[in-house]
PDB file of C-alpha atoms and ligand atoms in Angstrom:
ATOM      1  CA  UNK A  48     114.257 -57.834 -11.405  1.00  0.00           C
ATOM      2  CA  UNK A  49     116.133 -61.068 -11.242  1.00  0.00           C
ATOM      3  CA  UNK A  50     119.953 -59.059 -11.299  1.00  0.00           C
ATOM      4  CA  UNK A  51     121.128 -56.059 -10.218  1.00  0.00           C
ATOM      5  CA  UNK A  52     124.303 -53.992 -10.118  1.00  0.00           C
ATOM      6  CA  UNK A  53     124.597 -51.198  -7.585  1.00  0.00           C
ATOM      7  CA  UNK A  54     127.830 -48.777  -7.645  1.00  0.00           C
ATOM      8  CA  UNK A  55     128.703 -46.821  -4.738  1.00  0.00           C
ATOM      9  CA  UNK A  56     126.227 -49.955  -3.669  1.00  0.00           C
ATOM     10  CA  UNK A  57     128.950 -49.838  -0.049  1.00  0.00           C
ATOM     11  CA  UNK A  58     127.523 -46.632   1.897  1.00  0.00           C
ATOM     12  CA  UNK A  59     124.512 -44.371   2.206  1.00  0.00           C
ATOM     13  CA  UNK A  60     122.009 -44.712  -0.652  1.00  0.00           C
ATOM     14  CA  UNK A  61     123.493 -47.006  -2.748  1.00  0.00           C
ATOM     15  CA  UNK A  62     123.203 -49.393   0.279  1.00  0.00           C
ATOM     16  CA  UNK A  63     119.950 -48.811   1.319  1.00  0.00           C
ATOM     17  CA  UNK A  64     119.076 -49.703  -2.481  1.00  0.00           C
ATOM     18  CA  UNK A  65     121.448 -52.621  -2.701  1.00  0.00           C
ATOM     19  CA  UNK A  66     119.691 -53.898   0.233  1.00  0.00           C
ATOM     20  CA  UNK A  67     116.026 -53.677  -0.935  1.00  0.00           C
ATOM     21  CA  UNK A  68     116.428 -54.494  -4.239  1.00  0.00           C
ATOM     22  CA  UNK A  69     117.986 -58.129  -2.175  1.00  0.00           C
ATOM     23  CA  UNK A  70     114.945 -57.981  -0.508  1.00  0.00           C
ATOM     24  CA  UNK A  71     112.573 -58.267  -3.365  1.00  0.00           C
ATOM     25  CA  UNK A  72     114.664 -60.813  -4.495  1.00  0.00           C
ATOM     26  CA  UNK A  73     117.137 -59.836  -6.761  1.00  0.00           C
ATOM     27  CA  UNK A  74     120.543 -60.828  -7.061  1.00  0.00           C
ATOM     28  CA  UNK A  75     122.795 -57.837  -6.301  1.00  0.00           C
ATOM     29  CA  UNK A  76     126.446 -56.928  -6.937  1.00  0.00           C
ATOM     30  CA  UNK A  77     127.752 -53.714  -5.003  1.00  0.00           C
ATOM     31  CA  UNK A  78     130.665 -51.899  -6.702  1.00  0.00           C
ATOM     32  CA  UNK A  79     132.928 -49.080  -5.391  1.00  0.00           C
ATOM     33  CA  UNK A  80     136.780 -49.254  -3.962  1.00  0.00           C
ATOM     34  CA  UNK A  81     136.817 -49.769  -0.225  1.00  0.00           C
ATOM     35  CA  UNK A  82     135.827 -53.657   0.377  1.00  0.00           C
ATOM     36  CA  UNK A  83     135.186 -53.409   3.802  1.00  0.00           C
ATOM     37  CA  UNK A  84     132.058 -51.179   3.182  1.00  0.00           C
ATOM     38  CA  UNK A  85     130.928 -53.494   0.183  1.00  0.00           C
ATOM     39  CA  UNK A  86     131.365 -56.800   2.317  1.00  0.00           C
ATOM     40  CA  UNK A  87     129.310 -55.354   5.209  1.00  0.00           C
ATOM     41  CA  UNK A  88     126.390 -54.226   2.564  1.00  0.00           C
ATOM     42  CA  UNK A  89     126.772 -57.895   1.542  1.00  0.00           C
ATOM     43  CA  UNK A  90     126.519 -59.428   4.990  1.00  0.00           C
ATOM     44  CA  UNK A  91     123.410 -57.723   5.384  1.00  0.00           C
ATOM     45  CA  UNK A  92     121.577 -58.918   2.203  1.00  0.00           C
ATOM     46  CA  UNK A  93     123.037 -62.267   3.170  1.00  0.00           C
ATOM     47  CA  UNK A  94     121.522 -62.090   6.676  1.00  0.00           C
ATOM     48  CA  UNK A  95     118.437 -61.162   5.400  1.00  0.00           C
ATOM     49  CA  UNK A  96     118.222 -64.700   3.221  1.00  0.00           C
ATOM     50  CA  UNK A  97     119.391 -62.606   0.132  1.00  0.00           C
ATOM     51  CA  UNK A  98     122.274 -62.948  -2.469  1.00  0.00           C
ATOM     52  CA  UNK A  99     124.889 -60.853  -2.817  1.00  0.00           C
ATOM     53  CA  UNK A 100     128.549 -60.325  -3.901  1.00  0.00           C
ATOM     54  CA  UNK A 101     130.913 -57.244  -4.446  1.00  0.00           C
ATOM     55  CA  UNK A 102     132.832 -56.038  -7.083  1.00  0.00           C
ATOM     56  CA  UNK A 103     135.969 -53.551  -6.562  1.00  0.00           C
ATOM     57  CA  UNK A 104     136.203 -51.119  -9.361  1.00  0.00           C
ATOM     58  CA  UNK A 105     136.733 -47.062  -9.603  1.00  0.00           C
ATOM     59  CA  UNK A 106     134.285 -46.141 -11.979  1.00  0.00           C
ATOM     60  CA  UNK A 107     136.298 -43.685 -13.566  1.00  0.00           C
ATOM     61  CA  UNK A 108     138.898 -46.322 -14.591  1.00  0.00           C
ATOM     62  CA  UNK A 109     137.083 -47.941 -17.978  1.00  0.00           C
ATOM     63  CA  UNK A 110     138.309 -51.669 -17.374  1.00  0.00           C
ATOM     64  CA  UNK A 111     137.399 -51.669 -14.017  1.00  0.00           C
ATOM     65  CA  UNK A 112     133.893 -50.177 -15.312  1.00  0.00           C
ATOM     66  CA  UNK A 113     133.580 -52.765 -17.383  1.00  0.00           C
ATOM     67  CA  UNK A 114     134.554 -55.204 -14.443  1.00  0.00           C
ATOM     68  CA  UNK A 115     131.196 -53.899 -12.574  1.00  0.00           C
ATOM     69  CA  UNK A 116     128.954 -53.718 -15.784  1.00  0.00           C
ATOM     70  CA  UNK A 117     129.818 -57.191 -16.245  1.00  0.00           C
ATOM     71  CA  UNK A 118     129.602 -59.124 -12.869  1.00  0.00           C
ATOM     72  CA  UNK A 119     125.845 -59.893 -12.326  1.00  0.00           C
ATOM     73  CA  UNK A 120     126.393 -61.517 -15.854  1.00  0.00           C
ATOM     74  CA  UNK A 121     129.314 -63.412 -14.894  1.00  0.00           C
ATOM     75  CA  UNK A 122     127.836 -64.487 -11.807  1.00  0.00           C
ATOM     76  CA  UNK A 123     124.146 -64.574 -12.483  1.00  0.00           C
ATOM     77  CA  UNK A 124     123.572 -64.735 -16.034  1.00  0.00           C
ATOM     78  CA  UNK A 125     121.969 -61.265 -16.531  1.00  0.00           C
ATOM     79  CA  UNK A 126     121.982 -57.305 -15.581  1.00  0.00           C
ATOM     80  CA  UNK A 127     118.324 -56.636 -15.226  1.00  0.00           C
ATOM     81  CA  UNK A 128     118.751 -53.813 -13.176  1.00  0.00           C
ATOM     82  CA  UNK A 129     121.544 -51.484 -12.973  1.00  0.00           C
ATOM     83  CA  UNK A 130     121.974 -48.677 -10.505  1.00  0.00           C
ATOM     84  CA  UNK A 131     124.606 -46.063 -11.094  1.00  0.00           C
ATOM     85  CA  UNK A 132     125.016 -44.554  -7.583  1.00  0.00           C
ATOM     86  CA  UNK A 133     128.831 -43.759  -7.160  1.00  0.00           C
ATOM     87  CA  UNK A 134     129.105 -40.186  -6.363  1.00  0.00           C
ATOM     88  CA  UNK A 135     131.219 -37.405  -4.616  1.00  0.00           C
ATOM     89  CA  UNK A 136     130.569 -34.003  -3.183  1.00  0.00           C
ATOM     90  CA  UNK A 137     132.715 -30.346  -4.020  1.00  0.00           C
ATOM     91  CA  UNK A 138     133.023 -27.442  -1.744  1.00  0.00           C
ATOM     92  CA  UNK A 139     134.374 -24.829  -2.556  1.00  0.00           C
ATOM     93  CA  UNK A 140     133.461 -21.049  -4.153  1.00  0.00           C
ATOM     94  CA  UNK A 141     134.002 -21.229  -8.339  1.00  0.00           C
ATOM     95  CA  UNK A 142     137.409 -18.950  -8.551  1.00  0.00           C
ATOM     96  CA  UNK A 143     138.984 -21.101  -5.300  1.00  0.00           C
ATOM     97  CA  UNK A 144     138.768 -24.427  -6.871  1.00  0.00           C
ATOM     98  CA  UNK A 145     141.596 -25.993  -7.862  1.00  0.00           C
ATOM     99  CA  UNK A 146     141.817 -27.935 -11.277  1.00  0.00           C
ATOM    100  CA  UNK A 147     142.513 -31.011  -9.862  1.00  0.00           C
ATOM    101  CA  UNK A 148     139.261 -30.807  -7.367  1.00  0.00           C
ATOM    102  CA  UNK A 149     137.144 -29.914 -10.309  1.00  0.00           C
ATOM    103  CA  UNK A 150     138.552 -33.159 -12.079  1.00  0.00           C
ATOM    104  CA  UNK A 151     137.563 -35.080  -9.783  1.00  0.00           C
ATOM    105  CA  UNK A 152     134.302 -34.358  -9.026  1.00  0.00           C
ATOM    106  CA  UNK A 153     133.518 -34.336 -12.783  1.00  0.00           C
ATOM    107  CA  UNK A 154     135.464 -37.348 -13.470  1.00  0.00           C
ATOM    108  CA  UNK A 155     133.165 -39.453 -10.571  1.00  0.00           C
ATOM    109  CA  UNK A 156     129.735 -38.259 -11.055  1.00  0.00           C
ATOM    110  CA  UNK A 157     129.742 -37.578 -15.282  1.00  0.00           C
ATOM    111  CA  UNK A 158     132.698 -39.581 -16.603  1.00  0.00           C
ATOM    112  CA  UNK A 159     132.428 -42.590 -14.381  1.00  0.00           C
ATOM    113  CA  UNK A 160     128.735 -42.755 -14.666  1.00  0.00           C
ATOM    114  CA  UNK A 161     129.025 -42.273 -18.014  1.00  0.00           C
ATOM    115  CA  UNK A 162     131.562 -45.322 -18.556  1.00  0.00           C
ATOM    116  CA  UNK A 163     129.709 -47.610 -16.456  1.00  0.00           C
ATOM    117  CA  UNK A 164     126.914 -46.833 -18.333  1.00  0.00           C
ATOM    118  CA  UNK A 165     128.337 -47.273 -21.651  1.00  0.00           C
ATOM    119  CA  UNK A 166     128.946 -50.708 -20.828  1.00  0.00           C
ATOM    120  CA  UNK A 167     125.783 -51.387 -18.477  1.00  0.00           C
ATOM    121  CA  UNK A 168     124.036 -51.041 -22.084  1.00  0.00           C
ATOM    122  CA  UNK A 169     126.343 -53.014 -23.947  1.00  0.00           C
ATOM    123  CA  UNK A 170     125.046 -56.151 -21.776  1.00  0.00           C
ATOM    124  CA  UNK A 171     121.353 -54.635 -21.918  1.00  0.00           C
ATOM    125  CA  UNK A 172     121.540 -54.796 -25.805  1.00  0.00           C
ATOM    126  CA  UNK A 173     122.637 -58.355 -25.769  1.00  0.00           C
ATOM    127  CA  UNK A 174     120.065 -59.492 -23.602  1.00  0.00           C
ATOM    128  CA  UNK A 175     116.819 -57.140 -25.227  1.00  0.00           C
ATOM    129  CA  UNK A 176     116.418 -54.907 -22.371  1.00  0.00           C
ATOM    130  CA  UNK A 177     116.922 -53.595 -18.691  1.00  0.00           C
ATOM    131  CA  UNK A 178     116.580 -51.014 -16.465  1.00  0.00           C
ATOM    132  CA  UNK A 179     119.229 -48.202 -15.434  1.00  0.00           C
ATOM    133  CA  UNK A 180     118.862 -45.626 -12.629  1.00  0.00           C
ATOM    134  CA  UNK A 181     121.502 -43.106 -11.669  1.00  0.00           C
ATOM    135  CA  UNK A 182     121.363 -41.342  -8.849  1.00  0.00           C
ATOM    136  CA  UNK A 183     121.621 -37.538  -9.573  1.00  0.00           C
ATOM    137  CA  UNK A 184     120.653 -34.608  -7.025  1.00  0.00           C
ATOM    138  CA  UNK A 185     118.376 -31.651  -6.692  1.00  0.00           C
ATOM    139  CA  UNK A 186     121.682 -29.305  -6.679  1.00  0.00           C
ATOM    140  CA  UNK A 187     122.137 -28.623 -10.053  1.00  0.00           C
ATOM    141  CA  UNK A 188     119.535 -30.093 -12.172  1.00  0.00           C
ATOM    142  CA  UNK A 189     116.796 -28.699 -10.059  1.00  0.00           C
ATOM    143  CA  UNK A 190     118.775 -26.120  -7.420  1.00  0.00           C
ATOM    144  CA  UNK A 191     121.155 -23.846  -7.000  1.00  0.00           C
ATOM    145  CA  UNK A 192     123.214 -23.235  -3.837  1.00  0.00           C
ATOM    146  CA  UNK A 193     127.000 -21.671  -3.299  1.00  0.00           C
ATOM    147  CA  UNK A 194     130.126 -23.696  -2.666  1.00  0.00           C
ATOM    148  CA  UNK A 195     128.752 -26.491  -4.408  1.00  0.00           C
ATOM    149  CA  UNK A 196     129.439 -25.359  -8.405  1.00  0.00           C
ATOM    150  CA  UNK A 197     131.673 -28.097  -9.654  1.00  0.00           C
ATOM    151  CA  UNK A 198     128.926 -30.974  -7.865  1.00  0.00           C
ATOM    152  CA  UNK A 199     126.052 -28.945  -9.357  1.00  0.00           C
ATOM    153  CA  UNK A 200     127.328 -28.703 -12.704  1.00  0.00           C
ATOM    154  CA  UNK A 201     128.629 -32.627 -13.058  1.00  0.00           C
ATOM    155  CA  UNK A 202     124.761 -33.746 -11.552  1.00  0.00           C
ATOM    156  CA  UNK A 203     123.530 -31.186 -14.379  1.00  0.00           C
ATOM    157  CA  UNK A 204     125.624 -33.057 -17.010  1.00  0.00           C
ATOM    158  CA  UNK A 205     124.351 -36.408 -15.517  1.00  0.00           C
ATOM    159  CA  UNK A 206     120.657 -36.010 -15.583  1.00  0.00           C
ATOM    160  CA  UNK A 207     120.670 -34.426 -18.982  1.00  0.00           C
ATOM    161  CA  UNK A 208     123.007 -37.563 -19.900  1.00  0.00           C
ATOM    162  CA  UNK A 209     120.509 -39.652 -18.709  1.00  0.00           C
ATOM    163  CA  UNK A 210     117.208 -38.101 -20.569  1.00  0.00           C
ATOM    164  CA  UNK A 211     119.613 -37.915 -23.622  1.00  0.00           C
ATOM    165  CA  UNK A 212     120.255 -42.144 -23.360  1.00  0.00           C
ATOM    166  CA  UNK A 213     116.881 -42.759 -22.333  1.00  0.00           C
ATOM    167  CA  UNK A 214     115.530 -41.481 -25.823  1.00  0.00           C
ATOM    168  CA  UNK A 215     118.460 -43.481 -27.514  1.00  0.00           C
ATOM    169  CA  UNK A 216     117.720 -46.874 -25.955  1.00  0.00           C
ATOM    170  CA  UNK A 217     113.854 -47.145 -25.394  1.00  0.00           C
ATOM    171  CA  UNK A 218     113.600 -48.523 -28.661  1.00  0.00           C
ATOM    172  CA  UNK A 219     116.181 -51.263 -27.356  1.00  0.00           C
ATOM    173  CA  UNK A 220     114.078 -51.570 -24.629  1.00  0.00           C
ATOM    174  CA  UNK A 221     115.957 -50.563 -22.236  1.00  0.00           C
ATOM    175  CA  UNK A 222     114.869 -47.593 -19.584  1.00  0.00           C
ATOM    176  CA  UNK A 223     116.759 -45.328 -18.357  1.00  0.00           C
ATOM    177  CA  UNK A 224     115.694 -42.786 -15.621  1.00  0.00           C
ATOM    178  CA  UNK A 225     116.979 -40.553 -12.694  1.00  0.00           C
ATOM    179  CA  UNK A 226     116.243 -40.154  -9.078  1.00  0.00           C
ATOM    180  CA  UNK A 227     117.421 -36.475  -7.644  1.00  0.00           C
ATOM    181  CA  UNK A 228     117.555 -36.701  -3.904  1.00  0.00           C
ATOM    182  CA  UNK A 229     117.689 -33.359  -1.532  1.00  0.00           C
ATOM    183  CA  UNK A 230     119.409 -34.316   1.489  1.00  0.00           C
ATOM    184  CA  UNK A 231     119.749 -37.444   2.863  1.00  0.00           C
ATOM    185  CA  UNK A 232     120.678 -38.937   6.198  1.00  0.00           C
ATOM    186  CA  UNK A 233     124.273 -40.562   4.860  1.00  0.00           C
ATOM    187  CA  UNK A 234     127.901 -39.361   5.614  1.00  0.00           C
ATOM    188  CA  UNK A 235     127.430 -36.745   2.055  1.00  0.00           C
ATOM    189  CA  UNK A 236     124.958 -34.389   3.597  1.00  0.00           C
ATOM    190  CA  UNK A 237     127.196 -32.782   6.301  1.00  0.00           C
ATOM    191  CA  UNK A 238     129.189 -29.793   4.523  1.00  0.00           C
ATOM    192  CA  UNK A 239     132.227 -28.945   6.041  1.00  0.00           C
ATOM    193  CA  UNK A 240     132.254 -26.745   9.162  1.00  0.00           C
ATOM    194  CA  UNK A 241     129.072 -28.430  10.150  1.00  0.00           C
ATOM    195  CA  UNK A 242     128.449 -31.220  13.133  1.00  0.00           C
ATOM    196  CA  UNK A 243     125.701 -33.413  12.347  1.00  0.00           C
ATOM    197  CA  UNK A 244     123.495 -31.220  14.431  1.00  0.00           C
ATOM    198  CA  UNK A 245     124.238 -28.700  12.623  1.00  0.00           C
ATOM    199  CA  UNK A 246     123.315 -29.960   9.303  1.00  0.00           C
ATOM    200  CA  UNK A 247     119.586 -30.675  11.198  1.00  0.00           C
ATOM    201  CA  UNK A 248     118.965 -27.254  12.128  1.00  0.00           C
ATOM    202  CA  UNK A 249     119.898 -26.552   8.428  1.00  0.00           C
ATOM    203  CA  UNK A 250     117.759 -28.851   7.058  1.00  0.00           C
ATOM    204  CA  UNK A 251     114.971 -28.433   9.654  1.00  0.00           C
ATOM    205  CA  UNK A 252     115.135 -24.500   8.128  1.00  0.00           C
ATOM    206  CA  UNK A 253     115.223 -25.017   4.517  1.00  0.00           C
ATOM    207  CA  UNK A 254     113.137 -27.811   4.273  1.00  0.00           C
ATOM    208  CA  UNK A 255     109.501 -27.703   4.242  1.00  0.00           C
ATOM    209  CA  UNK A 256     108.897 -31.324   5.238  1.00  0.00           C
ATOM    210  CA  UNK A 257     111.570 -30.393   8.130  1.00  0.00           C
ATOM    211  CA  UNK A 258     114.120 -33.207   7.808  1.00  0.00           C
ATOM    212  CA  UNK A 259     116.415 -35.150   6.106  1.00  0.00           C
ATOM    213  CA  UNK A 260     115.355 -38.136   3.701  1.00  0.00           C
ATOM    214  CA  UNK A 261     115.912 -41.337   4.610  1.00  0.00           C
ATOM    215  CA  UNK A 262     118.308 -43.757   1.975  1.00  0.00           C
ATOM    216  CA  UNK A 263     115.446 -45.820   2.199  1.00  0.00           C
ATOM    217  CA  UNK A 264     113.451 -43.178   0.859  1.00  0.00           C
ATOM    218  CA  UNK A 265     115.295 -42.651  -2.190  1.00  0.00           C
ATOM    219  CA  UNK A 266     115.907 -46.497  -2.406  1.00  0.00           C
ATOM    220  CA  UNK A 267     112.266 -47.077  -3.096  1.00  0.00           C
ATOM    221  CA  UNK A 268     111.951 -44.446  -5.723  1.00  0.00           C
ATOM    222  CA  UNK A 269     114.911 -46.351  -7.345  1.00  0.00           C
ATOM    223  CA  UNK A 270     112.835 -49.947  -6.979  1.00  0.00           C
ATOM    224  CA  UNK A 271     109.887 -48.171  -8.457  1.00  0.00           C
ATOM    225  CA  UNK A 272     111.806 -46.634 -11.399  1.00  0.00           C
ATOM    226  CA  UNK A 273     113.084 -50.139 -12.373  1.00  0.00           C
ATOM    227  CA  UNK A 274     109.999 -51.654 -12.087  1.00  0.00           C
ATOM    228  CA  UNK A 275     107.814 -53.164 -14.502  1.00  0.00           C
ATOM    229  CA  UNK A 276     104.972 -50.535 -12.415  1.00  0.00           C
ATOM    230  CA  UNK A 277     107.310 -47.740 -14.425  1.00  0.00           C
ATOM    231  CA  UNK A 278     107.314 -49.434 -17.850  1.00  0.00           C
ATOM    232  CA  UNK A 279     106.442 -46.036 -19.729  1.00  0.00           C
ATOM    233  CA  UNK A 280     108.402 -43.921 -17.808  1.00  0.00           C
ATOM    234  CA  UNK A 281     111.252 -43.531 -19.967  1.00  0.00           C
ATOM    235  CA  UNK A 282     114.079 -40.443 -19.409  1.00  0.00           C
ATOM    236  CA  UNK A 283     112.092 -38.928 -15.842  1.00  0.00           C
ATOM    237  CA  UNK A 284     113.925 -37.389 -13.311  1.00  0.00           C
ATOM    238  CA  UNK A 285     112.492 -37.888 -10.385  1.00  0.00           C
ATOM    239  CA  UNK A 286     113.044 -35.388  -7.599  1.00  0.00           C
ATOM    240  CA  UNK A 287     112.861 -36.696  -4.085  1.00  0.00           C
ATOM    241  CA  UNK A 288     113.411 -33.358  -1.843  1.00  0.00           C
ATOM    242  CA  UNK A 289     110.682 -32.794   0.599  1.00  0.00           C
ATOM    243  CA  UNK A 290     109.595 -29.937  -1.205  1.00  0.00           C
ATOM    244  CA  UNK A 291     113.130 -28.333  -0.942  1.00  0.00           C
ATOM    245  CA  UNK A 292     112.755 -27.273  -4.971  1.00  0.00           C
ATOM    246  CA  UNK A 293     109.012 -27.245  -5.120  1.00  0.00           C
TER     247      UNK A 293
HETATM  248  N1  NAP B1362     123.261 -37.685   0.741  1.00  0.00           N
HETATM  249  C1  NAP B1362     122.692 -36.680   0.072  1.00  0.00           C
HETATM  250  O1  NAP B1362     122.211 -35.702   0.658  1.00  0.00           O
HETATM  251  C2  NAP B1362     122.586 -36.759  -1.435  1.00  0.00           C
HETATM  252  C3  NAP B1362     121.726 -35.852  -2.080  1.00  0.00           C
HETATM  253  C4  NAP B1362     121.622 -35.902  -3.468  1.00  0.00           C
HETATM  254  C5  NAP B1362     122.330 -36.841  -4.190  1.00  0.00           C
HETATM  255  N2  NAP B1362     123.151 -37.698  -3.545  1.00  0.00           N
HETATM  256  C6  NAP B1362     123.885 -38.671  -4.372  1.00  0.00           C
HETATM  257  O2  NAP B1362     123.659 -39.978  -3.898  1.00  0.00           O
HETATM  258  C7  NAP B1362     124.755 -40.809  -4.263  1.00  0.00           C
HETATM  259  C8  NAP B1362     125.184 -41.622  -3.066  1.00  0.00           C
HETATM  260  O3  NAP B1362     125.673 -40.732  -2.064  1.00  0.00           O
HETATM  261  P1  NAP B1362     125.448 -40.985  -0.504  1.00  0.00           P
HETATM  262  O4  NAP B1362     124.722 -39.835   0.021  1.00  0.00           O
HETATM  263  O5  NAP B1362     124.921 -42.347  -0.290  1.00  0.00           O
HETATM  264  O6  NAP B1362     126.946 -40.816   0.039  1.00  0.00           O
HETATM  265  P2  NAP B1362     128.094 -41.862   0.298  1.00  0.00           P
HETATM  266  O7  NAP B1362     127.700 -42.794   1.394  1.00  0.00           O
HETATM  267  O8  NAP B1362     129.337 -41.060   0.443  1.00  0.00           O
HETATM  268  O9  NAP B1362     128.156 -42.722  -1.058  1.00  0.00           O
HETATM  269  C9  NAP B1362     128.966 -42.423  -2.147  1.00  0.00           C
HETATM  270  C10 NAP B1362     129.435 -43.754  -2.733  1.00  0.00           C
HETATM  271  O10 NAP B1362     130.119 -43.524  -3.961  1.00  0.00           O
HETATM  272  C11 NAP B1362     131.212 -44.412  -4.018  1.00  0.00           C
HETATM  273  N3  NAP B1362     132.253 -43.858  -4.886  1.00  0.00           N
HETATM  274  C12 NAP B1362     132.795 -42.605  -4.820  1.00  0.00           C
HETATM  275  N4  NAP B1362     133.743 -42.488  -5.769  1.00  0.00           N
HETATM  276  C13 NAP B1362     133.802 -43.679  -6.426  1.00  0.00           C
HETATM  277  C14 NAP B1362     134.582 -44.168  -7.498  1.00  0.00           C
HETATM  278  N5  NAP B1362     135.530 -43.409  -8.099  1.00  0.00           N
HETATM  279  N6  NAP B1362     134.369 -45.431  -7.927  1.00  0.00           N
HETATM  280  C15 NAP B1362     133.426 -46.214  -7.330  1.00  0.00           C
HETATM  281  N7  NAP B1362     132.660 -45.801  -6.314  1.00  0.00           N
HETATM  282  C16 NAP B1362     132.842 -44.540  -5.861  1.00  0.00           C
HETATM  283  C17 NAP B1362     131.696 -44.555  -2.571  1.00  0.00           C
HETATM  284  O11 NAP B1362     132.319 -45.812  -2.364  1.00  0.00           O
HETATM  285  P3  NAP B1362     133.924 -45.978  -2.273  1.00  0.00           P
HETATM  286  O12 NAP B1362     134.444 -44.817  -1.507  1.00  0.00           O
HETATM  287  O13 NAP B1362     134.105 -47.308  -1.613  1.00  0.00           O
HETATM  288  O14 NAP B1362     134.412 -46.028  -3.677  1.00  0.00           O
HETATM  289  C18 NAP B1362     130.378 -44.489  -1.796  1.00  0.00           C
HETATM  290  O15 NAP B1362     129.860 -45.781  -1.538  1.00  0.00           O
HETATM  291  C19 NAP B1362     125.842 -39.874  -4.812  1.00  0.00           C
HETATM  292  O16 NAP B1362     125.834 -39.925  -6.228  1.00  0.00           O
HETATM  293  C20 NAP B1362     125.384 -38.505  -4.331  1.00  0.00           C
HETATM  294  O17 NAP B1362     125.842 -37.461  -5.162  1.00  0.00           O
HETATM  295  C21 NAP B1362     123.302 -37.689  -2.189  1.00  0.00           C
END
């Protein structure tokens, strides 16, 4: 893993990956649209003795997809590894959603994956290979619950886009896999109405391992899936959850 792009690389998960994928020595470029967050996951690789830059780009907006696909190549000479974290939540019962929230949602989690994606393998063919996570959930996919329709059916669409790439590009050599996390301990995993504590007497209840995950949790699970340990794993999605699903 000598490169690696992480979107939504500036918060939460995509952080916690960002930063241990610096750790085990990769060169890392963190995309999403507020620099602030992106710098500060850079400082941190950077004061761990890492390498790191960031990349501003909406994934939903193709050239600025493109932008993100193409930076570790621009400024490293490769994408090895790319993960395709950038993500946002719904609430909201079916009926009371409003086009333009259901847009949205889709638009992040299927189209913009989708786009980075698209040109994430672009690069990959070029180069004869590389490995690309995206970070799906357990609602949807692998779990029902109300309010969250709009999220569950855009993670659906992603993990079943990723098993239907994986079988595409394998013979490319490139991988392509899926983590689904249950909740984690980032800003995402308190619904609305709820305080923090809150959300951990929730999760204490519905949760048989009786908390949250930790980022770095479902950062590992990423490290392993682009891994040369996880060469024939090849369109998995790999459910992280505490049992939540089981
Ligand atoms: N936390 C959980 O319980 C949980 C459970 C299952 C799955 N997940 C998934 O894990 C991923 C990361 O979420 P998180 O929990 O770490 O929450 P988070 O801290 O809110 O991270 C979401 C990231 O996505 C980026 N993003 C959103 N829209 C974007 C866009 N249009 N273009 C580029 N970047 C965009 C945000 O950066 P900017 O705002 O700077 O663009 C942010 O860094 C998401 O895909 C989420 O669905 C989370």
């Amino acid at each position: 893993m000598r490169t690696a792009l992480v979107t939504g690389g500036g918060s939460g998960i995509g952080r916690a990956t960002a930063v241990a994928l610096a750790a085990q020595g990769a060169k890392v470029v963190v995309a999403g649209r507020r620099a602030h967050t992106l710098i500060e996951t850079v400082k941190a690789i950077e004061e761990n003795g890492g390498t790191a830059s960031h990349v501003l780009a909406d994934v939903t907006i193709p050239d600025e997809a493109a932008r993100a696909a193409g930076a570790t190549v621009d400024r490293y000479g490769s994408l090895d590894t790319a993960v395709n974290c950038a993500g946002l939540p719904s609430w909201g019962l079916t009926a009371d959603m409003t086009p333009a929230e259901w847009e949205e949602v889709v638009s992040v989690n299927v189209n913009g994956t989708w786009l980075c994606m698209k040109y994430e393998i672009e690069h990959m063919l070029r180069q004869g290979g590389g490995a690309i996570v995206n970070v799906s959930s357990r609602i949807g996919p692998h779990m029902r619950v109300t309010h969250q329709s709009a999220y569950a059916a855009s993670k659906s669409a992603l993990s079943t886009l990723t098993r239907s790439a994986a079988r595409e590009y394998i013979p490319h050599g490139i991988r392509i896999n899926a983590v689904s996390p249950g909740p984690t301990d980032t800003a995402m995993a308190v619904w609305p109405g709820e305080t923090p504590a809150d959300r951990d007497d929730r999760v204490a209840r519905d949760i048989p391992a009786g908390r949250l995950a930790r980022p770095e949790e479902i950062a590992a699970a990423v490290l392993w899936l682009a891994s040369p340990d996880a060469a024939f794993v090849v369109g998995h999605d790999l459910v992280i959850d505490g049992g939540l699903s089981a």
